[in-house]
Short mmCIF file of C-alpha atoms in Angstrom, two decimals:
data_model
loop_
_atom_site.label_atom_id
_atom_site.label_comp_id
_atom_site.label_asym_id
_atom_site.label_seq_id
_atom_site.Cartn_x
_atom_site.Cartn_y
_atom_site.Cartn_z
CA UNK A 645 -2.91 4.41 -32.27
CA UNK A 646 -0.96 3.84 -29.15
CA UNK A 647 0.40 0.52 -30.30
CA UNK A 648 1.41 2.03 -33.67
CA UNK A 649 3.22 4.94 -32.02
CA UNK A 650 4.88 2.59 -29.56
CA UNK A 651 6.14 0.21 -32.24
CA UNK A 652 7.39 3.05 -34.33
CA UNK A 653 9.17 4.39 -31.34
CA UNK A 654 10.65 1.02 -30.54
CA UNK A 655 11.94 0.57 -33.95
CA UNK A 656 13.53 3.91 -33.85
CA UNK A 657 14.92 3.16 -30.59
CA UNK A 658 16.41 -0.30 -31.05
CA UNK A 659 19.22 -0.81 -33.44
CA UNK A 660 17.57 -4.09 -34.09
CA UNK A 661 19.67 -6.45 -36.07
CA UNK A 662 17.14 -9.21 -35.15
CA UNK A 663 13.97 -9.49 -37.31
CA UNK A 664 10.70 -11.13 -36.83
CA UNK A 665 11.83 -14.19 -38.68
CA UNK A 666 14.31 -14.93 -35.99
CA UNK A 667 11.54 -15.75 -33.66
CA UNK A 668 10.78 -18.92 -35.70
CA UNK A 669 14.35 -19.57 -37.09
CA UNK A 670 16.47 -20.94 -34.24
CA UNK A 671 19.89 -19.66 -33.77
CA UNK A 672 22.57 -22.36 -33.73
CA UNK A 673 23.46 -21.72 -30.08
CA UNK A 674 19.73 -21.96 -29.14
CA UNK A 675 19.54 -25.49 -30.72
CA UNK A 676 22.86 -26.58 -29.22
CA UNK A 677 21.73 -25.55 -25.63
CA UNK A 678 18.26 -26.94 -26.22
CA UNK A 679 19.79 -30.17 -27.20
CA UNK A 680 22.23 -30.32 -24.29
CA UNK A 681 19.72 -29.41 -21.60
CA UNK A 682 16.69 -31.47 -22.87
CA UNK A 683 18.80 -34.49 -23.46
CA UNK A 684 20.23 -34.37 -19.98
CA UNK A 685 16.70 -34.07 -18.59
CA UNK A 686 15.50 -36.99 -20.67
CA UNK A 687 18.34 -39.22 -19.88
CA UNK A 688 18.35 -38.52 -16.08
CA UNK A 689 14.45 -38.97 -15.93
CA UNK A 690 14.11 -42.07 -18.06
CA UNK A 691 17.22 -43.83 -16.92
CA UNK A 692 17.14 -43.06 -13.17
CA UNK A 693 14.28 -41.00 -11.73
CA UNK A 694 11.18 -42.57 -13.44
CA UNK A 695 12.31 -46.13 -12.87
CA UNK A 696 12.89 -45.33 -9.20
CA UNK A 697 9.39 -43.68 -8.81
CA UNK A 698 7.83 -46.29 -10.84
CA UNK A 699 9.35 -49.02 -8.63
CA UNK A 700 7.74 -47.41 -5.59
CA UNK A 701 4.48 -47.08 -7.40
CA UNK A 702 4.56 -50.77 -8.41
CA UNK A 703 5.46 -51.82 -5.00
CA UNK A 704 2.40 -49.92 -3.62
CA UNK A 705 0.23 -51.41 -6.35
CA UNK A 706 1.54 -54.88 -5.35
CA UNK A 707 0.91 -54.25 -1.77
CA UNK A 708 -2.60 -53.21 -2.40
CA UNK A 709 -3.20 -56.10 -4.81
CA UNK A 710 -1.73 -58.48 -2.24
CA UNK A 711 -4.03 -57.02 0.47
CA UNK A 712 -7.02 -57.38 -1.71
CA UNK A 713 -6.05 -60.91 -2.67
CA UNK A 714 -5.50 -61.76 1.01
CA UNK A 715 -9.03 -60.49 1.89
CA UNK A 716 -10.52 -62.34 -0.92
CA UNK A 717 -8.81 -65.48 0.23
CA UNK A 718 -10.08 -65.03 3.78
CA UNK A 719 -13.49 -64.36 2.49
CA UNK A 720 -13.47 -67.47 0.40
CA UNK A 721 -12.24 -69.46 3.27
CA UNK A 722 -15.04 -68.11 5.54
CA UNK A 723 -17.51 -68.95 2.87
CA UNK A 724 -16.23 -72.46 2.61
CA UNK A 725 -16.33 -72.93 6.35
CA UNK A 726 -19.89 -71.65 6.48
CA UNK A 727 -20.76 -73.98 3.75
CA UNK A 728 -19.18 -76.93 5.56
CA UNK A 729 -20.87 -75.96 8.76
CA UNK A 730 -24.30 -75.73 7.08
CA UNK A 731 -23.67 -79.13 5.47
CA UNK A 732 -22.74 -80.65 8.73
CA UNK A 733 -25.79 -79.17 10.46
CA UNK A 734 -28.07 -80.46 7.81
CA UNK A 735 -26.46 -83.95 8.03
CA UNK A 736 -26.80 -83.78 11.84
CA UNK A 737 -30.42 -82.93 11.58
CA UNK A 738 -31.05 -85.66 9.01
CA UNK A 739 -29.30 -88.12 11.35
CA UNK A 740 -31.35 -87.00 14.41
CA UNK A 741 -34.61 -87.35 12.41
CA UNK A 742 -33.50 -90.82 11.24
CA UNK A 743 -32.64 -91.92 14.77
CA UNK A 744 -36.02 -90.57 16.09
CA UNK A 745 -37.81 -92.51 13.22
CA UNK A 746 -35.94 -95.64 14.04
CA UNK A 747 -36.75 -95.41 17.59
CA UNK A 748 -40.39 -94.91 16.88
CA UNK A 749 -40.42 -97.95 14.66
CA UNK A 750 -38.43 -99.98 17.26
CA UNK A 751 -40.83 -98.83 20.00
CA UNK A 752 -43.78 -99.94 17.88
CA UNK A 753 -42.22 -103.33 17.13
CA UNK A 754 -41.44 -103.80 20.90
CA UNK A 755 -44.93 -102.82 21.91
CA UNK A 756 -46.48 -105.24 19.35
CA UNK A 757 -44.17 -108.06 20.31
CA UNK A 758 -45.05 -107.41 24.00
CA UNK A 759 -48.68 -107.36 23.19
CA UNK A 760 -48.41 -110.55 21.18
CA UNK A 761 -46.48 -112.39 23.93
CA UNK A 762 -48.87 -111.10 26.51
CA UNK A 763 -51.69 -112.41 24.51
CA UNK A 764 -50.08 -115.75 24.13
CA UNK A 765 -49.36 -115.91 27.79
CA UNK A 766 -52.92 -115.11 28.68
CA UNK A 767 -54.05 -117.75 26.25
CA UNK A 768 -51.80 -120.33 27.70
CA UNK A 769 -52.78 -119.39 31.26
CA UNK A 770 -56.46 -119.66 30.26
CA UNK A 771 -55.77 -122.92 28.51
CA UNK A 772 -53.99 -124.44 31.48
CA UNK A 773 -56.68 -123.30 33.89
CA UNK A 774 -59.32 -124.74 31.61
CA UNK A 775 -57.47 -128.02 31.43
CA UNK A 776 -56.91 -128.09 35.26
CA UNK A 777 -60.63 -127.32 35.75
CA UNK A 778 -61.50 -130.13 33.26
CA UNK A 779 -59.14 -132.60 35.07
CA UNK A 780 -60.50 -131.60 38.43
CA UNK A 781 -63.92 -131.96 37.32
CA UNK A 782 -63.35 -135.37 35.88
CA UNK A 783 -61.54 -136.45 39.07
CA UNK A 784 -64.54 -134.96 41.02
CA UNK A 785 -66.95 -136.92 38.84
CA UNK A 786 -64.99 -140.19 39.23
CA UNK A 787 -64.70 -139.82 43.02
CA UNK A 788 -68.20 -138.66 43.33
CA UNK A 789 -69.37 -141.67 41.31
CA UNK A 790 -67.56 -144.02 43.68
CA UNK A 791 -68.60 -142.18 46.90
CA UNK A 792 -72.12 -141.42 45.84
CA UNK A 793 -72.62 -144.93 44.70
CA UNK A 794 -71.44 -146.45 48.00
CA UNK A 795 -73.26 -143.87 50.00
CA UNK A 796 -76.47 -144.48 48.04
CA UNK A 797 -76.05 -148.20 48.42
CA UNK A 798 -75.52 -147.93 52.13
CA UNK A 799 -78.51 -145.69 52.30
CA UNK A 800 -80.62 -147.95 50.37
CA UNK A 801 -79.45 -150.97 52.36
CA UNK A 802 -80.40 -149.18 55.44
CA UNK A 803 -83.76 -148.13 53.98
CA UNK A 804 -84.49 -151.43 52.47
CA UNK A 805 -82.93 -153.37 55.24
CA UNK A 806 -81.64 -156.03 53.05
CA UNK A 807 -78.51 -156.84 51.35
CA UNK A 808 -78.68 -156.39 47.77
CA UNK A 809 -76.75 -159.59 47.10
CA UNK A 810 -77.23 -159.47 43.49
CA UNK A 811 -74.15 -157.35 42.53
CA UNK A 812 -75.32 -157.08 38.96
CA UNK A 813 -78.71 -155.70 39.86
CA UNK A 814 -77.08 -153.36 42.47
CA UNK A 815 -74.58 -152.17 39.79
CA UNK A 816 -77.41 -151.41 37.30
CA UNK A 817 -79.35 -149.38 39.87
CA UNK A 818 -76.34 -147.27 40.73
CA UNK A 819 -75.57 -146.55 37.12
CA UNK A 820 -79.13 -145.64 36.38
CA UNK A 821 -79.07 -143.23 39.28
CA UNK A 822 -75.72 -141.70 38.28
CA UNK A 823 -76.71 -141.22 34.64
CA UNK A 824 -79.79 -139.37 35.87
CA UNK A 825 -77.58 -137.30 38.10
CA UNK A 826 -75.21 -136.45 35.36
CA UNK A 827 -77.97 -135.46 33.04
CA UNK A 828 -79.41 -133.20 35.67
CA UNK A 829 -75.91 -131.56 36.23
CA UNK A 830 -75.41 -131.18 32.46
CA UNK A 831 -78.75 -129.58 32.05
CA UNK A 832 -77.93 -127.23 34.91
CA UNK A 833 -74.87 -126.25 32.96
CA UNK B 669 -2.71 9.98 -24.54
CA UNK B 670 -0.87 8.29 -27.40
CA UNK B 671 1.00 11.47 -28.01
CA UNK B 672 2.00 11.70 -24.51
CA UNK B 673 3.45 8.26 -24.52
CA UNK B 674 5.25 9.00 -27.83
CA UNK B 675 6.70 12.00 -26.50
CA UNK B 676 7.95 10.18 -23.38
CA UNK B 677 9.44 7.31 -25.45
CA UNK B 678 11.38 9.84 -27.62
CA UNK B 679 12.53 11.80 -24.71
CA UNK B 680 13.90 8.68 -22.99
CA UNK B 681 15.53 7.32 -26.10
CA UNK B 682 18.28 9.83 -25.53
CA UNK B 683 18.52 9.31 -21.81
CA UNK B 684 21.51 7.46 -20.35
CA UNK B 685 21.50 4.78 -17.60
CA UNK B 686 23.82 6.04 -15.04
CA UNK B 687 21.57 5.45 -11.95
CA UNK B 688 21.97 2.61 -9.53
CA UNK B 689 19.71 -0.48 -9.72
CA UNK B 690 17.65 0.66 -6.72
CA UNK B 691 17.10 4.09 -8.20
CA UNK B 692 15.99 2.58 -11.39
CA UNK B 693 13.70 0.29 -9.61
CA UNK B 694 11.65 3.13 -8.43
CA UNK B 695 11.90 5.47 -11.30
CA UNK B 696 11.13 5.40 -14.91
CA UNK B 697 13.32 6.28 -17.87
CA UNK B 698 10.31 6.38 -20.07
CA UNK B 699 8.16 3.65 -21.67
CA UNK B 700 9.98 0.67 -23.22
CA UNK B 701 7.81 -1.06 -25.65
CA UNK B 702 8.34 -4.75 -25.67
CA UNK B 703 10.14 -5.92 -28.76
CA UNK B 704 11.62 -9.02 -30.17
CA UNK B 705 14.88 -7.96 -28.80
CA UNK B 706 13.53 -9.29 -25.49
CA UNK B 707 14.15 -12.79 -26.81
CA UNK B 708 17.81 -12.07 -27.95
CA UNK B 709 19.48 -10.76 -24.74
CA UNK B 710 23.21 -9.97 -24.83
CA UNK B 711 25.50 -12.90 -24.51
CA UNK B 712 27.01 -13.82 -21.27
CA UNK B 713 29.65 -16.19 -22.55
CA UNK B 714 31.18 -17.13 -25.87
CA UNK B 715 29.54 -14.49 -27.90
CA UNK B 716 29.18 -15.21 -31.52
CA UNK B 717 30.03 -18.90 -31.35
CA UNK B 718 27.67 -21.81 -31.41
CA UNK B 719 28.23 -22.07 -27.65
CA UNK B 720 26.81 -18.46 -27.09
CA UNK B 721 25.35 -18.54 -23.64
CA UNK B 722 22.80 -15.81 -22.82
CA UNK B 723 20.27 -15.09 -20.10
CA UNK B 724 17.60 -17.41 -21.62
CA UNK B 725 19.99 -20.33 -21.75
CA UNK B 726 20.88 -19.67 -18.12
CA UNK B 727 17.18 -19.83 -17.28
CA UNK B 728 16.93 -23.00 -19.12
CA UNK B 729 19.70 -24.51 -17.06
CA UNK B 730 18.12 -23.18 -13.92
CA UNK B 731 14.76 -24.64 -14.89
CA UNK B 732 16.37 -28.06 -15.81
CA UNK B 733 18.26 -28.04 -12.49
CA UNK B 734 15.17 -27.27 -10.49
CA UNK B 735 13.28 -30.08 -12.29
CA UNK B 736 15.92 -32.76 -11.80
CA UNK B 737 16.55 -31.40 -8.26
CA UNK B 738 12.94 -31.73 -7.25
CA UNK B 739 12.52 -35.21 -8.75
CA UNK B 740 15.81 -36.33 -7.43
CA UNK B 741 14.80 -35.27 -3.93
CA UNK B 742 11.50 -37.17 -4.20
CA UNK B 743 12.88 -40.24 -5.90
CA UNK B 744 15.61 -40.67 -3.35
CA UNK B 745 13.10 -40.52 -0.47
CA UNK B 746 10.35 -42.16 -2.31
CA UNK B 747 8.24 -44.37 0.06
CA UNK B 748 5.34 -46.80 -0.48
CA UNK B 749 3.23 -44.68 1.81
CA UNK B 750 3.84 -41.22 0.32
CA UNK B 751 4.26 -37.93 2.15
CA UNK B 752 2.64 -34.71 1.12
CA UNK B 753 5.44 -33.66 -1.31
CA UNK B 754 5.64 -37.05 -2.85
CA UNK B 755 1.89 -37.15 -3.29
CA UNK B 756 2.01 -33.88 -5.29
CA UNK B 757 4.74 -35.28 -7.46
CA UNK B 758 2.88 -38.57 -7.94
CA UNK B 759 -0.21 -36.54 -8.88
CA UNK B 760 1.75 -34.96 -11.72
CA UNK B 761 2.93 -38.38 -12.90
CA UNK B 762 -0.53 -39.97 -12.57
CA UNK B 763 -1.99 -37.03 -14.43
CA UNK B 764 0.04 -37.79 -17.60
CA UNK B 765 -0.68 -41.48 -17.18
CA UNK B 766 -4.40 -41.24 -16.44
CA UNK B 767 -5.41 -38.18 -18.47
CA UNK B 768 -3.11 -38.38 -21.55
CA UNK B 769 -1.40 -41.60 -22.22
CA UNK B 770 -3.86 -44.32 -21.10
CA UNK B 771 -7.00 -42.67 -22.72
CA UNK B 772 -5.23 -42.27 -25.99
CA UNK B 773 -2.96 -45.32 -26.31
CA UNK B 774 -4.33 -47.76 -23.74
CA UNK B 775 -1.82 -50.39 -22.86
CA UNK B 776 0.53 -49.69 -25.74
CA UNK B 777 1.28 -46.35 -23.98
CA UNK B 778 3.29 -48.06 -21.17
CA UNK B 779 6.51 -48.12 -23.28
CA UNK B 780 6.36 -44.42 -24.00
CA UNK B 781 5.14 -43.21 -20.60
CA UNK B 782 8.54 -42.36 -19.12
CA UNK B 783 9.34 -40.22 -22.07
CA UNK B 784 5.97 -38.47 -22.37
CA UNK B 785 5.92 -37.83 -18.58
CA UNK B 786 9.33 -36.37 -18.69
CA UNK B 787 8.32 -34.31 -21.75
CA UNK B 788 5.35 -32.90 -19.85
CA UNK B 789 7.30 -32.11 -16.60
CA UNK B 790 10.01 -30.46 -18.75
CA UNK B 791 7.65 -28.25 -20.65
CA UNK B 792 5.84 -27.26 -17.52
CA UNK B 793 9.11 -26.22 -15.78
CA UNK B 794 10.36 -24.44 -18.94
CA UNK B 795 7.12 -22.56 -19.32
CA UNK B 796 6.65 -21.62 -15.79
CA UNK B 797 9.92 -19.58 -15.67
CA UNK B 798 7.86 -16.96 -17.60
CA UNK B 799 6.14 -15.97 -14.35
CA UNK B 800 8.82 -16.59 -11.81
CA UNK B 801 10.29 -13.27 -10.50
CA UNK B 802 13.84 -12.60 -11.77
CA UNK B 803 13.62 -15.25 -14.41
CA UNK B 804 10.65 -13.70 -16.03
CA UNK B 805 10.77 -15.26 -19.45
CA UNK B 806 9.76 -18.68 -20.47
CA UNK B 807 12.59 -20.94 -21.58
CA UNK B 808 10.44 -22.20 -24.43
CA UNK B 809 9.76 -18.62 -25.72
CA UNK B 810 13.02 -19.01 -27.79
CA UNK B 811 12.10 -21.30 -30.59
CA UNK B 812 15.11 -23.60 -30.46
CA UNK B 813 13.83 -25.64 -27.46
CA UNK B 814 10.30 -26.13 -28.78
CA UNK B 815 11.81 -27.14 -32.19
CA UNK B 816 14.14 -29.56 -30.53
CA UNK B 817 11.38 -31.15 -28.42
CA UNK B 818 9.03 -31.32 -31.45
CA UNK B 819 11.84 -33.05 -33.47
CA UNK B 820 12.46 -35.54 -30.85
CA UNK B 821 8.66 -36.43 -30.89
CA UNK B 822 8.84 -36.47 -34.76
CA UNK B 823 11.75 -38.79 -34.75
CA UNK B 824 10.13 -40.92 -32.16
CA UNK B 825 6.87 -41.38 -33.99
CA UNK B 826 8.54 -41.83 -37.34
CA UNK B 827 10.92 -44.35 -35.88
CA UNK B 828 8.21 -46.33 -34.06
CA UNK B 829 5.91 -46.41 -37.05
CA UNK B 830 8.59 -47.60 -39.42
CA UNK B 831 9.93 -50.04 -36.84
CA UNK B 832 6.44 -51.54 -36.56
CA UNK B 833 5.25 -51.56 -40.28
CA UNK B 834 8.33 -51.14 -42.11
CA UNK B 835 9.04 -48.08 -44.29
CA UNK B 836 6.69 -49.11 -47.05
CA UNK B 837 4.00 -50.20 -44.72
CA UNK B 838 4.24 -47.05 -42.66
CA UNK B 839 4.04 -44.73 -45.62
CA UNK B 840 1.18 -46.79 -47.04
CA UNK B 841 -0.74 -46.67 -43.65
CA UNK B 842 -0.20 -42.86 -43.33
CA UNK B 843 -0.32 -41.56 -46.91
CA UNK B 844 -2.94 -43.89 -48.24
CA UNK B 845 -5.44 -44.43 -45.39
CA UNK B 846 -7.68 -47.39 -46.13
CA UNK B 847 -11.43 -47.09 -46.57
CA UNK B 848 -11.31 -44.24 -49.03
CA UNK B 849 -12.22 -44.37 -52.81
CA UNK B 850 -9.05 -44.48 -54.96
CA UNK B 851 -9.48 -41.00 -56.68
CA UNK B 852 -9.56 -39.27 -53.38
CA UNK B 853 -5.94 -40.17 -52.79
CA UNK B 854 -4.99 -37.44 -55.34
CA UNK B 855 -6.21 -34.99 -52.81
CA UNK B 856 -5.70 -36.91 -49.63
CA UNK B 857 -2.15 -38.10 -50.07
CA UNK B 858 -0.42 -34.68 -50.45
CA UNK B 859 -2.39 -33.38 -47.35
CA UNK B 860 -1.34 -36.41 -45.40
CA UNK B 861 2.22 -36.09 -46.58
CA UNK B 862 2.17 -32.44 -45.31
CA UNK B 863 0.61 -33.52 -42.07
CA UNK B 864 2.88 -36.27 -41.15
CA UNK B 865 6.11 -34.83 -42.31
CA UNK B 866 5.91 -31.16 -41.89
CA UNK B 867 2.82 -29.67 -40.27
CA UNK B 868 2.72 -31.86 -37.10
CA UNK B 869 6.23 -31.12 -35.77
CA UNK B 870 6.06 -27.60 -37.08
CA UNK B 871 2.71 -26.76 -35.36
CA UNK B 872 3.90 -28.55 -32.09
CA UNK B 873 7.00 -26.08 -31.91
CA UNK B 874 5.24 -23.00 -33.12
CA UNK B 875 2.20 -23.37 -30.96
CA UNK B 876 4.30 -23.60 -27.93
CA UNK B 877 6.84 -20.88 -28.78
CA UNK B 878 4.12 -18.50 -30.08
CA UNK B 879 2.15 -18.82 -26.86
CA UNK B 880 5.20 -18.26 -24.62
CA UNK B 881 6.30 -15.31 -26.72
CA UNK B 882 2.95 -13.55 -26.74
CA UNK B 883 2.53 -14.16 -22.97
CA UNK B 884 5.90 -12.69 -22.31
CA UNK B 885 5.12 -9.68 -24.44
CA UNK B 886 1.82 -9.14 -22.71
CA UNK B 887 3.48 -9.16 -19.23
CA UNK B 888 6.21 -6.87 -20.32
CA UNK B 889 3.66 -4.44 -21.73
CA UNK B 890 1.49 -4.41 -18.69
CA UNK B 891 4.35 -4.07 -16.21
CA UNK B 892 6.42 -1.70 -18.37
CA UNK B 893 3.34 0.58 -18.68
CA UNK B 894 2.85 0.28 -14.91
CA UNK B 895 6.33 1.38 -14.20
CA UNK B 896 6.02 4.28 -16.55
CA UNK B 897 2.66 5.40 -15.28
CA UNK B 898 3.66 5.19 -11.64
CA UNK B 899 7.04 6.92 -11.78
CA UNK B 900 7.11 9.07 -14.96
CA UNK B 901 3.56 10.05 -15.75
CA UNK B 902 1.98 12.88 -13.90
CA UNK B 903 -1.48 13.44 -12.23
CA UNK B 904 -4.40 11.46 -13.36
CA UNK B 905 -2.22 9.17 -15.58
CA UNK B 906 -0.63 7.74 -12.32
CA UNK B 907 -4.11 6.23 -11.82
CA UNK B 908 -3.75 4.32 -15.12
CA UNK B 909 -0.82 2.51 -13.50
CA UNK B 910 -3.22 0.79 -11.14
CA UNK B 911 -5.28 -0.46 -14.08
CA UNK B 912 -2.15 -1.76 -16.03
CA UNK B 913 -0.91 -3.33 -12.78
CA UNK B 914 -4.26 -5.19 -12.27
CA UNK B 915 -4.11 -6.24 -15.84
CA UNK B 916 -0.59 -7.50 -15.46
CA UNK B 917 -1.43 -9.46 -12.31
CA UNK B 918 -4.44 -11.07 -14.15
CA UNK B 919 -2.19 -11.91 -17.18
CA UNK B 920 0.30 -13.46 -14.83
CA UNK B 921 -2.35 -15.81 -13.50
CA UNK B 922 -3.41 -16.48 -17.04
CA UNK B 923 0.21 -17.27 -17.98
CA UNK B 924 0.45 -19.91 -15.29
CA UNK B 925 -2.61 -21.50 -16.78
CA UNK B 926 -1.34 -21.21 -20.26
CA UNK B 927 2.12 -22.75 -19.15
CA UNK B 928 0.25 -25.72 -17.75
CA UNK B 929 -2.17 -25.83 -20.66
CA UNK B 930 0.45 -25.67 -23.31
CA UNK B 931 2.47 -28.44 -21.66
CA UNK B 932 -0.73 -30.55 -21.68
CA UNK B 933 -1.45 -29.75 -25.36
CA UNK B 934 2.06 -30.51 -26.39
CA UNK B 935 2.14 -33.88 -24.81
CA UNK B 936 -1.50 -34.77 -25.68
CA UNK B 937 -0.70 -34.11 -29.40
CA UNK B 938 2.64 -35.97 -29.28
CA UNK B 939 0.75 -38.94 -27.77
CA UNK B 940 -1.85 -38.79 -30.43
CA UNK B 941 0.67 -38.65 -33.21
CA UNK B 942 2.60 -41.49 -31.72
CA UNK B 943 -0.60 -43.48 -31.48
CA UNK B 944 -1.43 -42.76 -35.09
CA UNK B 945 1.96 -43.95 -36.07
CA UNK B 946 1.77 -47.35 -34.47
CA UNK B 947 -1.98 -47.95 -34.66
CA UNK B 948 -3.05 -50.96 -36.73
CA UNK B 949 -5.83 -49.17 -38.49
CA UNK B 950 -6.88 -45.58 -38.74
#
């Protein structure tokens, strides 16, 4: 009701040479000025302003990209260094273990060699001592044989009071005596 | 109430305007219903020629100057580390890139991004004059500018499509979409023809202009009624002014939203049409 009245009033009021169709049919001047204004905007923006702004945006993107790349590189380097360090550490540990093992083996060898040498030395000493003992015993036996023979002869001469002129008989008596003596010594050990 | 208004309108029709601007600002010479005359203001210069320059043309020039001025200001001082103002401007650029062009066209869109961004910014600035005090009418509410922008998009997508597929290939792609049984083309081809050659540009232009026209009429209606109720009506009717004023304020906020929304819709559809024209397969 209100709207109708108002519209009716407006139609009466305006001398309206424009009609509703004019709202969708552009007047030539409308198109002309639209063309001029819009073209200016498009040209100024696409030729000057957008490239300028885009350049700044690109530069920023590049900076950020560069920063990211730098960080990535640093990280890669750190990882590489860590890997290298770990590898070195592992190698060093292996080396230490090897050296310890070598030392143990060497020590064992030295020990066994020493033992062997000591054993040999001991054997030799014992051998030498044995031989010396044997030689001394033989010497003792020889000297004893001589001394005991003459002593016994002297004793027998003194006891018998006569010279046992017969050397052959004398020698036979002594030998018999000494053989008995030797047998007794051997039996005793 | 309708009768009261009608009487007021009739009474004022005969009234003459001899008062000063200030006097008229705080008085009412009756209720002026908004009409399509709003969009055909008297010429300022070169009346009757193709160069006729009226208030709406002036507003377009102002909007264009503001747009170029703002971006010139920012572009001249653009830094890698942006300030607050540059951030706002970059937000608008990124909005077109991230919300419209890249989701629709992907990497193919790079080539058209400067144009589509400019189109978006231009429509926003032309639309927003509808709610700026003293300008008070959207530059796009006069059909010429929407038509011109739609034609630009139309020529662009036809041109790009034909450049890519050749005239025959382009027509075949668009009028005989593959993957459809042959007899369906009897129905489909005329529809597609209408779509590609007439409906797309026409709806682009009409949607934008119609939104701006209706927005302007709504605002004029609300504030015109407010003026009348406050200064011409008597008694309880003055209270109605508060209602119409509140409605006007609400519509003003709504018009800001519509200004942005219509710019988004126009550019989004342009991008989609462009993508359809250069896409390999539908």
